[in-house]
XYZ file of C-alpha atoms in Angstrom:
573
model
C 147.314 -98.996 -158.538
C 148.041 -96.649 -155.634
C 150.620 -99.113 -154.327
C 152.593 -98.631 -157.565
C 153.003 -94.876 -157.046
C 156.589 -93.920 -156.252
C 156.525 -90.122 -156.473
C 154.133 -87.263 -157.090
C 155.359 -83.910 -158.398
C 153.315 -80.715 -158.483
C 153.340 -79.271 -161.995
C 152.228 -76.103 -163.703
C 150.049 -76.144 -166.775
C 150.128 -72.844 -168.686
C 151.596 -71.165 -165.592
C 148.808 -72.332 -163.303
C 149.351 -74.707 -160.398
C 146.651 -77.056 -161.579
C 148.573 -80.203 -162.526
C 150.182 -83.223 -160.898
C 152.645 -85.703 -162.395
C 152.536 -89.193 -160.932
C 155.577 -91.479 -161.278
C 154.972 -95.216 -161.172
C 157.147 -98.143 -160.119
C 157.648 -99.209 -163.754
C 159.339 -95.828 -164.438
C 156.420 -94.403 -166.383
C 154.621 -91.205 -165.462
C 151.195 -89.693 -166.012
C 150.380 -85.996 -165.822
C 146.919 -84.853 -164.758
C 145.603 -81.322 -165.227
C 142.696 -80.313 -162.988
C 140.133 -77.509 -163.370
C 141.467 -75.427 -160.482
C 143.798 -75.389 -157.482
C 141.018 -76.406 -155.107
C 140.708 -79.728 -156.918
C 144.476 -80.192 -156.818
C 144.488 -79.671 -153.057
C 141.848 -82.337 -152.605
C 144.015 -84.791 -154.540
C 147.236 -83.780 -152.792
C 145.768 -84.443 -149.352
C 145.817 -88.161 -150.161
C 149.119 -88.259 -152.063
C 152.765 -87.419 -151.167
C 154.034 -84.051 -152.381
C 157.606 -83.996 -153.608
C 158.723 -81.228 -155.946
C 159.092 -79.837 -159.458
C 161.430 -79.618 -162.407
C 164.126 -77.275 -163.590
C 164.867 -74.636 -166.169
C 167.939 -73.164 -167.812
C 169.932 -70.014 -168.357
C 169.763 -66.765 -170.296
C 172.208 -65.051 -172.724
C 173.354 -61.526 -171.994
C 174.074 -59.947 -175.417
C 173.983 -56.607 -177.214
C 174.286 -54.831 -173.872
C 174.546 -51.257 -175.126
C 171.296 -51.418 -177.106
C 169.275 -52.937 -174.252
C 170.718 -50.624 -171.605
C 169.885 -47.581 -173.721
C 166.331 -48.849 -174.343
C 165.759 -49.185 -170.598
C 167.323 -45.853 -169.623
C 165.456 -43.832 -172.258
C 162.038 -45.408 -171.633
C 159.180 -42.881 -171.924
C 155.978 -44.966 -171.974
C 153.955 -44.198 -168.839
C 151.557 -47.084 -169.521
C 154.190 -49.790 -169.170
C 157.246 -50.224 -166.923
C 160.619 -50.122 -168.705
C 162.257 -53.340 -169.815
C 165.316 -54.584 -171.689
C 163.544 -57.280 -173.712
C 160.044 -57.059 -175.174
C 159.884 -60.813 -175.654
C 161.055 -63.713 -173.555
C 163.737 -66.327 -174.132
C 161.415 -69.223 -173.285
C 157.790 -69.235 -174.445
C 155.416 -71.760 -175.901
C 155.634 -69.974 -179.268
C 159.436 -70.130 -179.456
C 159.384 -73.811 -178.538
C 156.956 -74.511 -181.383
C 159.219 -72.547 -183.738
C 162.125 -74.881 -183.010
C 159.969 -77.979 -183.543
C 157.865 -76.704 -186.438
C 159.042 -79.490 -188.769
C 157.956 -82.295 -186.448
C 154.415 -83.458 -185.761
C 152.389 -82.839 -183.649
C 154.209 -79.516 -183.196
C 153.554 -78.516 -186.801
C 149.826 -78.698 -186.128
C 150.215 -76.880 -182.798
C 152.152 -74.118 -184.564
C 149.450 -73.673 -187.193
C 146.752 -73.588 -184.528
C 148.620 -70.823 -182.704
C 149.119 -68.752 -185.888
C 145.688 -68.822 -187.557
C 146.621 -71.769 -189.756
C 149.625 -70.004 -191.336
C 153.341 -70.704 -191.296
C 155.759 -67.940 -190.354
C 157.756 -65.927 -192.870
C 160.533 -68.156 -194.357
C 163.263 -65.848 -193.058
C 162.009 -66.359 -189.517
C 161.387 -70.111 -189.760
C 163.881 -72.352 -187.992
C 166.304 -74.051 -190.370
C 169.498 -74.653 -188.354
C 170.990 -74.063 -184.904
C 173.962 -72.216 -186.426
C 171.672 -69.792 -188.234
C 169.559 -69.243 -185.122
C 172.713 -68.554 -183.115
C 173.856 -65.895 -185.571
C 170.394 -64.327 -185.699
C 170.040 -64.130 -181.927
C 173.398 -62.367 -181.701
C 172.567 -59.743 -184.342
C 168.811 -59.194 -184.181
C 167.774 -57.256 -181.064
C 164.206 -58.578 -181.385
C 165.439 -62.149 -181.180
C 166.123 -63.458 -177.655
C 167.061 -67.109 -177.238
C 168.903 -69.298 -174.713
C 170.859 -71.737 -176.791
C 172.568 -74.644 -175.012
C 176.263 -75.257 -175.738
C 179.433 -76.342 -174.006
C 180.284 -72.700 -173.378
C 176.855 -72.071 -171.874
C 177.230 -75.069 -169.561
C 180.612 -73.882 -168.319
C 179.213 -70.420 -167.578
C 176.066 -71.699 -165.884
C 177.348 -70.802 -162.430
C 177.695 -67.176 -163.579
C 174.065 -66.957 -164.682
C 172.177 -68.931 -162.072
C 171.205 -65.726 -160.247
C 169.463 -64.423 -163.358
C 166.947 -67.259 -163.436
C 166.693 -68.502 -159.850
C 168.228 -65.821 -157.658
C 168.275 -62.198 -156.656
C 168.780 -60.822 -160.193
C 165.315 -61.846 -161.352
C 163.674 -58.539 -160.413
C 164.429 -55.159 -158.892
C 167.636 -53.097 -158.997
C 169.877 -56.135 -159.410
C 167.908 -57.225 -162.487
C 168.342 -53.724 -163.951
C 172.099 -53.785 -163.380
C 172.312 -57.242 -164.944
C 170.272 -56.240 -168.046
C 167.736 -58.875 -167.062
C 164.358 -57.085 -167.157
C 161.642 -58.495 -169.412
C 158.244 -57.142 -170.390
C 156.197 -56.959 -167.226
C 153.506 -59.318 -168.540
C 156.032 -62.172 -168.732
C 156.473 -62.211 -164.950
C 154.443 -64.519 -162.802
C 151.876 -62.672 -160.734
C 151.588 -59.674 -163.061
C 148.244 -60.936 -164.374
C 145.563 -62.760 -162.412
C 144.509 -65.348 -164.969
C 141.540 -66.467 -162.882
C 140.053 -62.968 -163.130
C 140.022 -62.987 -166.947
C 136.679 -64.320 -168.185
C 137.095 -63.499 -171.871
C 138.447 -66.759 -173.384
C 140.156 -64.941 -176.285
C 141.936 -62.490 -173.975
C 142.874 -65.334 -171.627
C 144.486 -67.255 -174.500
C 146.483 -64.149 -175.414
C 148.206 -64.161 -172.042
C 148.856 -67.876 -171.598
C 151.315 -68.461 -174.471
C 153.352 -65.379 -173.521
C 153.932 -66.349 -169.901
C 157.296 -68.044 -169.273
C 157.814 -71.033 -167.080
C 160.673 -69.120 -165.522
C 160.008 -68.742 -161.828
C 159.737 -72.117 -160.153
C 158.848 -71.584 -156.518
C 159.525 -75.119 -155.385
C 162.792 -75.262 -157.313
C 163.893 -72.042 -155.629
C 163.179 -73.663 -152.282
C 165.040 -76.868 -153.128
C 167.976 -75.930 -155.361
C 170.266 -73.088 -154.349
C 172.785 -73.211 -157.170
C 174.537 -75.282 -159.808
C 178.287 -74.892 -160.283
C 179.743 -76.310 -163.513
C 183.482 -76.990 -163.675
C 185.213 -76.527 -167.050
C 186.925 -79.933 -166.927
C 183.641 -81.889 -167.335
C 185.250 -84.751 -165.397
C 182.828 -86.437 -162.947
C 183.043 -84.996 -159.419
C 183.717 -88.133 -157.391
C 184.432 -86.639 -153.955
C 182.909 -83.711 -152.042
C 184.086 -82.494 -148.624
C 182.138 -79.609 -147.086
C 184.316 -78.279 -144.266
C 182.446 -75.023 -143.751
C 182.893 -74.074 -140.085
C 183.276 -70.279 -139.761
C 186.404 -70.484 -137.609
C 188.405 -72.167 -140.377
C 190.995 -70.099 -142.195
C 189.359 -71.089 -145.481
C 185.837 -72.487 -145.084
C 185.374 -74.385 -148.324
C 183.774 -77.157 -150.291
C 186.651 -79.229 -151.642
C 185.846 -81.252 -154.738
C 187.908 -83.910 -156.508
C 187.160 -85.186 -159.995
C 187.686 -88.599 -161.535
C 190.784 -87.199 -163.250
C 192.132 -86.150 -159.807
C 191.687 -82.447 -160.425
C 190.730 -80.864 -157.109
C 189.197 -77.482 -156.332
C 189.001 -75.474 -153.112
C 185.691 -73.672 -153.568
C 185.190 -70.892 -151.049
C 182.178 -71.192 -148.733
C 180.318 -67.981 -147.855
C 178.748 -68.366 -144.443
C 176.166 -65.625 -145.006
C 174.067 -68.256 -146.718
C 173.660 -69.952 -143.373
C 171.647 -66.936 -142.242
C 168.871 -67.522 -144.781
C 165.600 -66.744 -143.078
C 167.240 -65.228 -140.015
C 166.091 -61.789 -138.772
C 167.864 -58.986 -140.589
C 169.093 -61.144 -143.435
C 168.642 -59.573 -146.854
C 169.686 -60.280 -150.411
C 171.800 -57.133 -150.391
C 174.459 -58.865 -148.325
C 177.845 -59.421 -149.871
C 177.375 -62.976 -151.082
C 174.154 -64.513 -152.291
C 175.323 -67.990 -153.230
C 177.059 -70.296 -150.778
C 179.859 -71.577 -152.998
C 182.351 -69.625 -155.074
C 184.339 -71.564 -157.640
C 188.063 -71.976 -156.995
C 189.611 -69.022 -158.919
C 192.457 -71.197 -160.227
C 189.850 -73.444 -161.857
C 187.466 -70.695 -162.941
C 190.198 -68.600 -164.577
C 192.163 -71.596 -165.854
C 195.235 -70.065 -164.241
C 197.537 -72.229 -162.162
C 195.464 -75.351 -162.769
C 198.698 -77.343 -162.441
C 198.540 -76.549 -158.706
C 195.212 -78.381 -158.573
C 196.107 -81.461 -160.626
C 197.381 -84.651 -158.974
C 199.577 -86.118 -161.698
C 200.950 -89.150 -159.816
C 199.671 -92.265 -161.555
C 197.313 -94.632 -159.794
C 197.116 -98.365 -160.407
C 195.314 -98.965 -163.706
C 192.991 -101.526 -162.138
C 191.640 -99.015 -159.609
C 188.229 -97.507 -160.281
C 188.319 -93.947 -158.954
C 185.419 -93.256 -156.568
C 184.611 -91.310 -153.418
C 186.448 -93.861 -151.218
C 189.789 -92.979 -152.825
C 189.966 -89.549 -151.156
C 189.923 -87.938 -147.720
C 190.109 -84.187 -147.030
C 191.350 -82.997 -143.644
C 188.951 -80.937 -141.515
C 190.862 -77.688 -142.183
C 190.725 -78.154 -145.992
C 194.509 -77.954 -146.183
C 195.371 -81.517 -147.212
C 193.994 -84.281 -149.432
C 194.806 -87.937 -148.839
C 194.627 -90.167 -151.925
C 194.976 -93.931 -152.347
C 195.121 -96.400 -155.226
C 198.790 -96.030 -156.159
C 200.704 -98.896 -157.744
C 203.380 -98.873 -155.011
C 200.777 -99.861 -152.331
C 200.941 -96.466 -150.621
C 198.515 -93.679 -149.954
C 199.717 -90.103 -150.215
C 199.152 -86.663 -148.691
C 198.985 -83.513 -150.825
C 198.765 -79.843 -149.915
C 195.655 -78.148 -151.294
C 197.480 -74.823 -151.274
C 200.373 -75.864 -153.490
C 199.277 -79.220 -154.881
C 202.610 -80.678 -153.818
C 203.143 -84.120 -152.330
C 203.925 -83.831 -148.608
C 203.943 -87.453 -147.386
C 203.899 -91.030 -148.685
C 202.575 -93.671 -146.277
C 203.383 -97.370 -146.647
C 202.038 -100.278 -144.645
C 199.938 -102.563 -146.836
C 201.059 -105.544 -148.907
C 198.792 -104.689 -151.826
C 197.122 -101.662 -153.425
C 195.210 -99.428 -151.007
C 191.573 -99.351 -152.180
C 189.756 -97.068 -149.729
C 190.273 -94.387 -147.087
C 188.089 -92.930 -144.331
C 188.446 -90.175 -141.732
C 186.892 -89.955 -138.283
C 185.457 -86.793 -136.807
C 188.239 -84.417 -135.753
C 189.330 -83.481 -132.254
C 190.304 -79.978 -131.146
C 193.393 -79.060 -133.122
C 192.451 -81.184 -136.108
C 193.676 -84.582 -134.861
C 191.703 -87.539 -136.205
C 191.896 -91.188 -137.178
C 192.535 -92.299 -140.747
C 191.688 -95.850 -141.814
C 193.096 -97.431 -144.970
C 191.681 -100.598 -146.549
C 193.544 -102.732 -149.060
C 193.423 -105.625 -151.480
C 195.507 -107.484 -148.937
C 192.202 -107.885 -146.984
C 193.460 -105.853 -144.009
C 192.816 -102.380 -142.643
C 195.320 -100.117 -140.921
C 194.376 -97.424 -138.398
C 196.540 -94.290 -138.533
C 196.629 -91.069 -136.513
C 196.596 -87.706 -138.286
C 198.331 -84.918 -136.384
C 196.521 -81.629 -136.899
C 199.481 -79.820 -135.391
C 202.166 -81.266 -137.656
C 199.905 -82.037 -140.652
C 201.247 -85.543 -141.061
C 200.304 -89.142 -140.465
C 201.998 -89.949 -137.158
C 202.845 -88.110 -133.949
C 206.472 -87.288 -134.620
C 207.462 -85.103 -137.587
C 210.980 -86.525 -137.385
C 209.700 -89.995 -138.237
C 207.125 -88.937 -140.810
C 208.892 -90.961 -143.495
C 208.078 -94.219 -141.704
C 204.946 -93.734 -139.599
C 203.564 -96.777 -137.828
C 199.855 -97.660 -137.777
C 198.048 -97.578 -134.446
C 196.337 -100.906 -135.164
C 196.054 -103.674 -137.763
C 192.503 -104.891 -138.403
C 192.107 -108.394 -139.816
C 189.284 -110.812 -140.516
C 188.336 -110.207 -144.138
C 189.021 -112.821 -146.829
C 188.703 -110.444 -149.776
C 189.796 -106.925 -150.678
C 188.288 -104.132 -148.591
C 186.091 -101.790 -150.650
C 184.392 -99.526 -148.074
C 185.051 -98.404 -144.512
C 183.747 -95.967 -141.911
C 185.343 -94.965 -138.599
C 183.702 -93.325 -135.571
C 186.100 -91.997 -132.943
C 183.288 -91.277 -130.481
C 182.240 -94.931 -130.437
C 185.777 -96.224 -130.960
C 184.654 -98.431 -133.838
C 185.683 -99.216 -137.396
C 183.139 -100.864 -139.708
C 184.391 -102.199 -143.028
C 183.069 -104.152 -145.984
C 184.891 -106.599 -148.269
C 184.182 -106.923 -151.974
C 182.523 -110.310 -151.518
C 181.290 -109.540 -147.993
C 180.736 -109.571 -145.121
C 180.942 -106.348 -143.096
C 183.035 -106.484 -139.924
C 183.038 -104.383 -136.751
C 186.411 -103.715 -135.094
C 187.475 -101.569 -132.181
C 190.059 -98.893 -132.867
C 192.540 -101.027 -130.938
C 192.171 -103.777 -133.541
C 189.820 -106.234 -131.807
C 187.274 -107.945 -134.056
C 183.862 -107.695 -132.389
C 181.410 -109.218 -134.856
C 180.266 -109.622 -138.434
C 177.141 -107.855 -139.659
C 175.187 -110.535 -141.485
C 172.635 -109.015 -143.825
C 169.663 -110.714 -145.466
C 170.463 -113.470 -147.959
C 170.298 -111.140 -150.964
C 172.612 -108.558 -149.331
C 176.008 -109.988 -150.169
C 178.238 -107.337 -151.669
C 178.653 -104.172 -149.527
C 179.640 -100.977 -151.331
C 178.883 -98.033 -149.003
C 178.889 -97.645 -145.203
C 177.778 -94.789 -142.961
C 177.845 -94.917 -139.147
C 176.163 -92.534 -136.699
C 177.485 -91.674 -133.245
C 174.251 -93.142 -131.859
C 175.401 -96.578 -132.941
C 173.433 -97.208 -136.113
C 175.173 -98.489 -139.218
C 173.676 -98.058 -142.689
C 175.120 -100.381 -145.325
C 174.382 -100.211 -149.034
C 174.802 -103.417 -150.987
C 174.827 -103.924 -154.745
C 171.542 -103.747 -156.697
C 169.816 -101.108 -154.600
C 169.688 -102.969 -151.275
C 170.051 -101.260 -147.889
C 170.319 -102.592 -144.337
C 170.337 -100.806 -140.985
C 172.226 -102.540 -138.155
C 172.799 -101.715 -134.526
C 176.429 -101.898 -133.478
C 175.482 -105.072 -131.616
C 174.777 -106.701 -134.967
C 170.983 -106.641 -134.895
C 169.292 -106.069 -138.250
C 166.854 -103.180 -137.655
C 165.482 -102.522 -141.139
C 166.050 -103.216 -144.818
C 164.829 -101.879 -148.155
C 165.417 -102.123 -151.891
C 165.281 -99.199 -154.354
C 165.439 -98.869 -158.131
C 168.689 -96.958 -158.298
C 172.368 -97.766 -158.380
C 173.339 -95.719 -155.321
C 176.753 -94.016 -155.374
C 176.635 -91.870 -152.227
C 175.003 -92.037 -148.803
C 175.297 -89.935 -145.656
C 173.580 -89.571 -142.304
C 172.470 -86.325 -140.688
C 174.469 -85.278 -137.637
C 171.856 -86.699 -135.256
C 171.728 -89.985 -137.159
C 167.967 -89.705 -137.688
C 167.952 -89.117 -141.434
C 169.623 -90.849 -144.372
C 170.349 -89.074 -147.669
C 171.014 -91.114 -150.813
C 171.895 -90.371 -154.428
C 172.905 -92.415 -157.437
C 172.871 -92.950 -161.175
C 169.261 -91.774 -161.516
C 170.334 -88.273 -160.449
C 167.747 -88.071 -157.668
C 168.464 -87.120 -154.047
C 166.170 -88.885 -151.594
C 165.769 -88.421 -147.849
C 164.791 -91.366 -145.638
C 164.065 -91.965 -141.991
C 167.145 -93.940 -140.987
C 165.524 -96.191 -138.397
C 162.938 -97.779 -140.705
C 163.753 -96.420 -144.198
C 160.501 -94.498 -144.441
C 160.769 -92.147 -147.390
C 160.567 -88.488 -146.324
C 161.331 -86.462 -149.453
C 162.419 -86.627 -153.095
C 164.312 -83.690 -154.586
C 163.919 -82.523 -158.195
C 165.784 -84.878 -160.507
C 169.162 -83.741 -161.831
C 170.279 -84.202 -165.431
C 173.234 -86.407 -164.461
C 174.110 -89.136 -162.000
C 175.226 -88.351 -158.454
C 178.719 -89.495 -157.450
C 179.343 -87.903 -154.040
C 177.593 -85.902 -151.309
C 178.316 -83.926 -148.160
C 176.498 -81.598 -145.753
C 177.512 -78.150 -144.570
C 178.369 -77.758 -140.883
C 174.934 -76.304 -140.073
C 173.134 -79.194 -141.792
C 171.278 -76.671 -143.951
C 172.960 -77.200 -147.323
C 173.523 -80.464 -149.181
C 176.219 -80.473 -151.881
C 176.267 -83.225 -154.505
C 179.034 -84.089 -156.966
C 177.669 -84.945 -160.394
C 178.803 -87.224 -163.230
C 178.506 -84.196 -165.549
C 181.369 -82.402 -163.800
C 179.266 -80.035 -161.720
C 178.083 -79.685 -158.137
C 174.541 -78.891 -157.038
C 173.705 -77.217 -153.728
C 170.308 -78.090 -152.232
C 168.411 -76.475 -149.395
C 167.806 -79.084 -146.716
C 166.071 -78.800 -143.354
C 165.857 -82.064 -141.439
C 163.639 -80.448 -138.783
C 160.686 -80.233 -141.146
C 160.517 -84.038 -141.292
C 160.700 -84.466 -137.513
C 157.398 -85.632 -136.064
C 157.372 -82.902 -133.397
C 157.867 -80.199 -136.017
C 155.122 -81.665 -138.214
C 152.665 -81.950 -135.358
C 153.361 -78.420 -134.134
C 153.441 -76.617 -137.469
């Protein structure tokens, strides 16, 4: 049975850390509640520890009434608060589900066998919405499209610096003190009746592990899946940003605030100017000038838009896009949204693009793959912001090299300038290794069930991770030796390697980010599951923040620290 365990999450039961949820290979889970934390620790010592769940936002309504209540508070026995109840309690959950068993029975048990007054009994979402807006004793967090679009505005209230203290006061976000974790030591209460009085009132609001793992969620109004993420966050850039592109080719230049990179550093405090790392592009957030962010040129109808269709230059100033019917790929300014260059060279539709690491000045290699089964290597001039060396001949730039050897359309490619290599995969296989001068070195032959490559990531140390269809991974040396392989139960959509090439991060349709040891695919960590599939990923320059593009039209920023999985760090600390 232990061999079937795939993940173990620490859980809270009635606000106590006394439970574990075990996820099995057949996608079922079992939750165990133990008598006390000491028992949990004994169990955890023999099982992997991975994380916890999530929670949602909070409405800010009837501000004048709540502000006045707080400011005129006169009770010396209790600290002032805006709300004397909480938006998420066991009782309110039972109220919503009172018409469905077994919640009807649970509700009666919690209310001395009696139903609530008919006027307070749930009958419809519309009625509850109106009541919560008018009745100051009624506090609810009702999910809606509007709520989802404003989630990035409210994330601080639940997970961040506006939970308590002066910032919570300014944000009208102070609840009755007994609803906060840590205000009552439940273990010290021996009276069972008194203990039961506290448990239902305590919210599952403050999730310590979630706060450690998830920094923020940013929801874009378009709802279109975010299929490309480029985190060019170096401080010396004119605009450090996380550039996102959706399936509908709506891009956003989301400002990166480097103060987040100082988390945990001496002198860092939450009073600094910016508390979240990513600020939504104002043109998207305000719905003003969205036309400057929309690529309207039509792509070939047979092209499936994915992360391979886009490349963002290292200075965040230009986006390269492929898939056009005229067999070109194109360059657009992120500042104006205007087309700045059209590049021809292939005999069929361009299906994928890749960028190498950049040199000083922003120069880099661009590789384009096509349905014509060839790849072309181009040179991007950081000085002139064009494909090619000479701005006078930008209309007809010539590729640096033509890479041949595939028999089918190219679907994925990666280029490493430091190694001078291009590794590409065809739709029907195999994967080929070329030099940047165009010489074919070798084919990477995977195991017999690894036939259709879809994603490639190459480290400067010479390791190549290839994802094939149906959850299969292989790790090759650049000499073609198969080093490791694995199979997972997820349709992976995005992979990336840490800067040192030691760690692999994956994400896919299951909405779960996983961290692996690249050399042997040993699983290192599983992040809390997201409520939508993952389409794209990138890492900040300091390797401390992971940003994922979601199928729901949002991005999620995770805390990540590769050092904590290094054997020296584990042995020392």
